[in-house]
Coordinates of C-alpha atoms and ligand atoms in Angstrom, one line a residue:
X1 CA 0.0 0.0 0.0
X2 CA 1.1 3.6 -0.8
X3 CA 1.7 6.0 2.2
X4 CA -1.3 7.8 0.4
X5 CA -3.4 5.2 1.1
X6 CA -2.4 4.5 4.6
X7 CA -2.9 7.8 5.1
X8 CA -6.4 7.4 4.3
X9 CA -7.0 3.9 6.0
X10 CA -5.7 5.4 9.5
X11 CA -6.3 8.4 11.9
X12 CA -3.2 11.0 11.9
X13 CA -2.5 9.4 15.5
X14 CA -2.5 5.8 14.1
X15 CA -0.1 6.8 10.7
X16 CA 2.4 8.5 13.2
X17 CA 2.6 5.3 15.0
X18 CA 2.0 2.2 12.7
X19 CA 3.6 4.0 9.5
X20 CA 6.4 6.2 11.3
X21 CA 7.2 3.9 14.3
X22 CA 6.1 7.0 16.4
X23 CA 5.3 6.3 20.3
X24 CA 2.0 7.6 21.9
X25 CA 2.4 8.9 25.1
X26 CA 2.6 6.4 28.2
X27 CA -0.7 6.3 30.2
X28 CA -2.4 8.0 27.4
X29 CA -4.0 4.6 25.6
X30 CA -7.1 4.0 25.8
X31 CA -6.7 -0.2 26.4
X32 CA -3.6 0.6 29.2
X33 CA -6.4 -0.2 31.9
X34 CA -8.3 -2.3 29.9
X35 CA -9.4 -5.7 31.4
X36 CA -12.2 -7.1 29.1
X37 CA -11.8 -10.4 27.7
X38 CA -11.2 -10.6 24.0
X39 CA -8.9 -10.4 21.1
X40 CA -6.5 -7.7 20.4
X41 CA -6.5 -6.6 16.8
X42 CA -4.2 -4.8 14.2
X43 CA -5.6 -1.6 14.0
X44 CA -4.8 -1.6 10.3
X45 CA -5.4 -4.6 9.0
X46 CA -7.5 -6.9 11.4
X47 CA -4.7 -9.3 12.0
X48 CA -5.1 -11.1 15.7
X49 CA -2.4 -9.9 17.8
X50 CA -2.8 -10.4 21.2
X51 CA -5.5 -12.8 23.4
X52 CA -6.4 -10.5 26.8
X53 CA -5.5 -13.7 28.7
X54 CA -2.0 -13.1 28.2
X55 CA -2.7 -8.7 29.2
X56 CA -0.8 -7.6 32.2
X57 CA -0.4 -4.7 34.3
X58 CA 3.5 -3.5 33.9
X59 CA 2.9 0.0 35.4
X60 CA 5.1 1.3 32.1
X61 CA 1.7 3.0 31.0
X62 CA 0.9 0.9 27.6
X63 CA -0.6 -2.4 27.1
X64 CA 1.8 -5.0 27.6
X65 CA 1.5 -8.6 26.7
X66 CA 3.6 -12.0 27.6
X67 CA 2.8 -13.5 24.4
X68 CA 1.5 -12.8 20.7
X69 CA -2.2 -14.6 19.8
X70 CA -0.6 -17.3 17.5
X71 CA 3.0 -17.9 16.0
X72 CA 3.5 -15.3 13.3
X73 CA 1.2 -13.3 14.7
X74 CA 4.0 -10.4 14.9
X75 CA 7.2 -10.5 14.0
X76 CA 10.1 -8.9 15.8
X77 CA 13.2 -6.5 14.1
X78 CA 16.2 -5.4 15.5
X79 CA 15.6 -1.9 16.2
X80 CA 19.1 0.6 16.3
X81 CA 17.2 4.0 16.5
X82 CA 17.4 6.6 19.5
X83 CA 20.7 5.5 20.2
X84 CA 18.9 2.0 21.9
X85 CA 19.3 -1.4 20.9
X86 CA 15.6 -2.2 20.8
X87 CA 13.3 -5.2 19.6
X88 CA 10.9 -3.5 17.6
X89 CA 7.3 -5.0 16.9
X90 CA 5.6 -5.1 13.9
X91 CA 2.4 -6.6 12.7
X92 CA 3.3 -10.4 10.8
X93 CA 0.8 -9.4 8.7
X94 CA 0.8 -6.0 7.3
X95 CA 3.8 -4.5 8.7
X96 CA 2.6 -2.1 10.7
X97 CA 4.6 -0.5 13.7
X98 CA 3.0 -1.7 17.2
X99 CA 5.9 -1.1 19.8
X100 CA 8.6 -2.8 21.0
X101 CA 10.0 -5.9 23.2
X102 CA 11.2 -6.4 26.3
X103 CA 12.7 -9.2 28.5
X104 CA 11.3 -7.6 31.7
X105 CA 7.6 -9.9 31.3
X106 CA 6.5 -12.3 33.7
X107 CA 6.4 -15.7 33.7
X108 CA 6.1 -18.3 31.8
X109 CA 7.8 -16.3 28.5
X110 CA 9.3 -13.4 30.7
X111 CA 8.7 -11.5 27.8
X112 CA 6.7 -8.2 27.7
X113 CA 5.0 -6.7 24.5
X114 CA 5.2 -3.1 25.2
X115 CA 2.5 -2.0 22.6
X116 CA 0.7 1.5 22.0
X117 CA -2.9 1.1 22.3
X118 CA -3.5 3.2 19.1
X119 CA -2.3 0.4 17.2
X120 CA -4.9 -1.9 18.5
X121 CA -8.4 -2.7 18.2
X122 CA -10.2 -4.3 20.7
X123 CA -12.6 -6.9 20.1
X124 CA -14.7 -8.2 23.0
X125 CA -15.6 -11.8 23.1
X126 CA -19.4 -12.1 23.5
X127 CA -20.2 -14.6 26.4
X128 CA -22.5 -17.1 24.6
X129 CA -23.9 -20.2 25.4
X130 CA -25.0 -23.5 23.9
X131 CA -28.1 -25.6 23.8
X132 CA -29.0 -28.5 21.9
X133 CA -32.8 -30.0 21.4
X134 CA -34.3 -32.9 19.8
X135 CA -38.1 -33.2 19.3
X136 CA -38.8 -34.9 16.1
X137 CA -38.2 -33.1 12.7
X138 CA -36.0 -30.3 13.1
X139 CA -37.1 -28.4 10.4
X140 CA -40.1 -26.9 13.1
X141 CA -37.7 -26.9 16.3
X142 CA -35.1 -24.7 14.5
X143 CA -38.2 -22.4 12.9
X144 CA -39.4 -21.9 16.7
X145 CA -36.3 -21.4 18.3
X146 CA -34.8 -19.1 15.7
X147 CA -37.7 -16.4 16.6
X148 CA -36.6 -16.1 19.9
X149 CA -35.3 -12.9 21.5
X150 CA -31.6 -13.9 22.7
X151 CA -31.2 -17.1 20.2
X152 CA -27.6 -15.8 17.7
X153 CA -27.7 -18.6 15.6
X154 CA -29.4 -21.8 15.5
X155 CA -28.0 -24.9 12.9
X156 CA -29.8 -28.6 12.7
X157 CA -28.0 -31.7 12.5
X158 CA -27.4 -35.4 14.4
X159 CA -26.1 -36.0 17.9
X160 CA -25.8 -39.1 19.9
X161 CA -25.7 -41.9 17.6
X162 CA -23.2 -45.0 17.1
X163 CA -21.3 -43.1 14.1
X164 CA -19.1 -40.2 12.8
X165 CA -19.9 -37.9 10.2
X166 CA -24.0 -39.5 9.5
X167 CA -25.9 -38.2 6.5
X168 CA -29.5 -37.5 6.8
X169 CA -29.9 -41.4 4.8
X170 CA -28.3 -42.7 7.5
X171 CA -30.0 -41.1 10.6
X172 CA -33.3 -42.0 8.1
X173 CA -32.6 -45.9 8.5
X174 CA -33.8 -45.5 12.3
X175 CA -30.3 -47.4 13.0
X176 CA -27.9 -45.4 14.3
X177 CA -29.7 -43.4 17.0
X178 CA -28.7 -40.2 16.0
X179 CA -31.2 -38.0 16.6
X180 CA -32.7 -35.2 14.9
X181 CA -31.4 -31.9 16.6
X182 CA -31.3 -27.9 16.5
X183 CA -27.9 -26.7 18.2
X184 CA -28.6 -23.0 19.8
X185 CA -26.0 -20.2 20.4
X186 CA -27.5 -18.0 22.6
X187 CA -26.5 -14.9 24.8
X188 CA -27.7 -15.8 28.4
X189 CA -27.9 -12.2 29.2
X190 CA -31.1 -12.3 27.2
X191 CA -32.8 -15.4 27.1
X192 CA -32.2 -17.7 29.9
X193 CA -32.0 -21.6 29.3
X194 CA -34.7 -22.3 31.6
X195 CA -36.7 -20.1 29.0
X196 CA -35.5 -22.3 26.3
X197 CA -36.8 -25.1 28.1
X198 CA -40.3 -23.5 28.4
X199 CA -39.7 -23.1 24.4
X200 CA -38.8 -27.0 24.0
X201 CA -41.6 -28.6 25.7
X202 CA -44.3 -26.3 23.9
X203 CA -42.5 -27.3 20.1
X204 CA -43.4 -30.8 20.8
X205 CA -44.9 -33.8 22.5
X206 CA -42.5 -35.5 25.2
X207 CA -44.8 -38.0 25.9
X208 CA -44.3 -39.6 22.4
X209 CA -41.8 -41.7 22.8
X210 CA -39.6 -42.2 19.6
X211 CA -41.4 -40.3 17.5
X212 CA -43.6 -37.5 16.6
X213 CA -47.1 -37.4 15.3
X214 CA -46.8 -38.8 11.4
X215 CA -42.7 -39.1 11.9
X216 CA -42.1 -42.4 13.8
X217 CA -38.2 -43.6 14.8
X218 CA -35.6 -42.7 17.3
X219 CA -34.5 -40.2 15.5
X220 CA -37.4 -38.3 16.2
X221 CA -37.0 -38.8 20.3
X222 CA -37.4 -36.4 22.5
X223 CA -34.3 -35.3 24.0
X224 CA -32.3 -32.4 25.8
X225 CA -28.4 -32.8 25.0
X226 CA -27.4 -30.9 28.1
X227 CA -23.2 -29.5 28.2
X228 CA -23.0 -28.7 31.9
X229 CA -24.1 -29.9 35.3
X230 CA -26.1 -27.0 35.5
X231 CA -27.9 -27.3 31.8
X232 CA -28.4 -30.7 33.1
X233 CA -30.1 -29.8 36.8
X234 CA -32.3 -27.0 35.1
X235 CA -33.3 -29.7 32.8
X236 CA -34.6 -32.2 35.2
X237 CA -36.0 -29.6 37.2
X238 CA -38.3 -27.9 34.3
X239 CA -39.6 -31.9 33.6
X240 CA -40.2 -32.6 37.0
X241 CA -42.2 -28.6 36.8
X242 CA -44.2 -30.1 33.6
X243 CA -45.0 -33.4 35.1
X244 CA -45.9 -31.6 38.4
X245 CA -48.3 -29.5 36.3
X246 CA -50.2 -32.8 34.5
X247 CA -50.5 -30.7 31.3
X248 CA -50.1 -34.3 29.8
X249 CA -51.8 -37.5 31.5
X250 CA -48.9 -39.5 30.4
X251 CA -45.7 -40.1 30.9
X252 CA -42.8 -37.8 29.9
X253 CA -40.4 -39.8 28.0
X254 CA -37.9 -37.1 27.3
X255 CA -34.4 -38.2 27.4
X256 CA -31.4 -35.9 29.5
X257 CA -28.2 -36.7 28.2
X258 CA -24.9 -35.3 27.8
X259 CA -24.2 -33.8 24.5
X260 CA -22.2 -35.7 22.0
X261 CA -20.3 -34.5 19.3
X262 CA -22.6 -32.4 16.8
X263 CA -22.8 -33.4 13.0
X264 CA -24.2 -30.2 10.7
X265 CA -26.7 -31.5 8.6
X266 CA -27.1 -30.8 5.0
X267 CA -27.4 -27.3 4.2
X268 CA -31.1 -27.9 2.3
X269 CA -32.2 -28.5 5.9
X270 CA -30.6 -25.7 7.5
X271 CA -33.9 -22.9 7.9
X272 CA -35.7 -25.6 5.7
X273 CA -39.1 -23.6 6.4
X274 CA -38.0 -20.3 6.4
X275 CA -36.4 -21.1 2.8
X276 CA -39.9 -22.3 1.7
X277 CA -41.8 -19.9 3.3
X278 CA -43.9 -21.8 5.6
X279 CA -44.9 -21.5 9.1
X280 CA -44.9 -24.8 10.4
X281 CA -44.4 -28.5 9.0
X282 CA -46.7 -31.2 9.2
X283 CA -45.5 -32.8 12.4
X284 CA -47.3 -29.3 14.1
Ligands
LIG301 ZN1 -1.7 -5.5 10.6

């Protein structure tokens, strides 16, 4: 890139810095203090440079770091200016001045990236959780749950059969007990997962037991793949609550199991009714 066009990609304070190995003023930074967990990025390109788990205080006045985000994240030069026989940072991917190195760090590199915050964009790691569901065809569990306030992204696919990598043939010879599932990100701060729950047993019958209405098989179960000892207690608790309530006069055959590994189905299934514009499927 021309210096023109740096120019235009960066703020005055960020050419001075990045493009003329200038040096903001210590304490000045705005990510000296800064102790949210995330990813440090290269203010001119994007490149990952630093994880905030390796952030420490060293009272110098920049953000300093023990060690870069991955190998070849930056890459270090000998640096002879100011009369000081310095390690000078750059970016490994685009160059770009960030600060210098030090072997003043604590353990377990001893190393300590002294780096001006100006360089640096900080990108907060959203807390979000998973959930996975099963109650028969996923094409109406995913449309349900995918309305939601709080639900980021929800995918369908197979857990907890006998067999990597199943195709939806596979799961459909009712032999491998995978069953048919919709996997949920979701951000706790704005949907709970006891409100998921609620959501789960109103998408389907749990007192069918492999199967649901017209769609008969295992693969159909009812079942609440559960990734923590917590997932798992607010599961048992919310059937126990249902049973408690005798909404249904039979048994609730849902299954509480730990979650498996997660196989993507096919991407025709993936928002299957939202792609064919309709509401619900049959099994409704
Ligand atoms: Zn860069």
């Amino acid at each position: 890139m021309s210096d023109e066009e740096w120019k235009k990609l960066l703020s005055e304070e960020q050419y001075n810095v990045m493009r003329k190995k200038g040096t903001e003023l210590p304490f000045s930074g705005k990510y000296t203090y800064n102790k949210g967990k995330g990813i440090y990025q290269c203010a001119a390109c994007g490149n990952e440079l630093f994880s905030s788990d390796t952030k420490f205080e060293s009272g110098i006045g920049w953000p300093s770091f023990w060690k870069p985000a991955y190998d070849g994240s930056v890459k270090t030069i000998e640096d002879n200016s100011l009369g000081m026989r310095r390690i000078e940072v750059i970016c490994g991917k685009c160059g770009s001045h960030l600060g210098h190195l030090f072997p003043d760090g604590p353990k377990p590199t001893g190393q300590r990236y002294c780096i001006n915050s100006v360089a640096l964009k900080f990108n907060k790691e959203e807390k979000m959780e998973k959930a996975t569901f099963g109650g028969g065809c996923f094409w109406g569990v995913e449309a349900k749950f995918r309305k939601l306030k709080g639900v980021v992204n929800t995918t369908v696919g197979y857990m907890g059969g006998t067999f990597k990598n199943p195709t939806y043939e596979d799961i459909c010879t009712d032999k491998t007990s995978h069953a048919e599932v919709v996997h949920i990100e979701y951000d706790p701060s704005k949907v709970t997962y006891e409100e998921l729950l609620d959501v789960f047993w109103k998408v389907h019958n749990p007192t069918q037991f492999n199967r649901q209405g017209p769609d008969i098989g295992t693969q159909y179960r009812s079942v609440i793949f559960f990734y923590s000892p917590k997932q798992e207690a607010l599961a048992k608790k919310s059937l126990k609550k249902l049973e408690d309530s005798k909404v249904y006069d039979r048994k609730i055959v849902t299954q509480i199991a730990p979650a498996a590994e997660f196989y993507k189905a096919e991407e025709y299934h993936q928002r299957y009714l939202e792609k064919h514009g309709l509401d619900s499927c049959k099994a409704f």
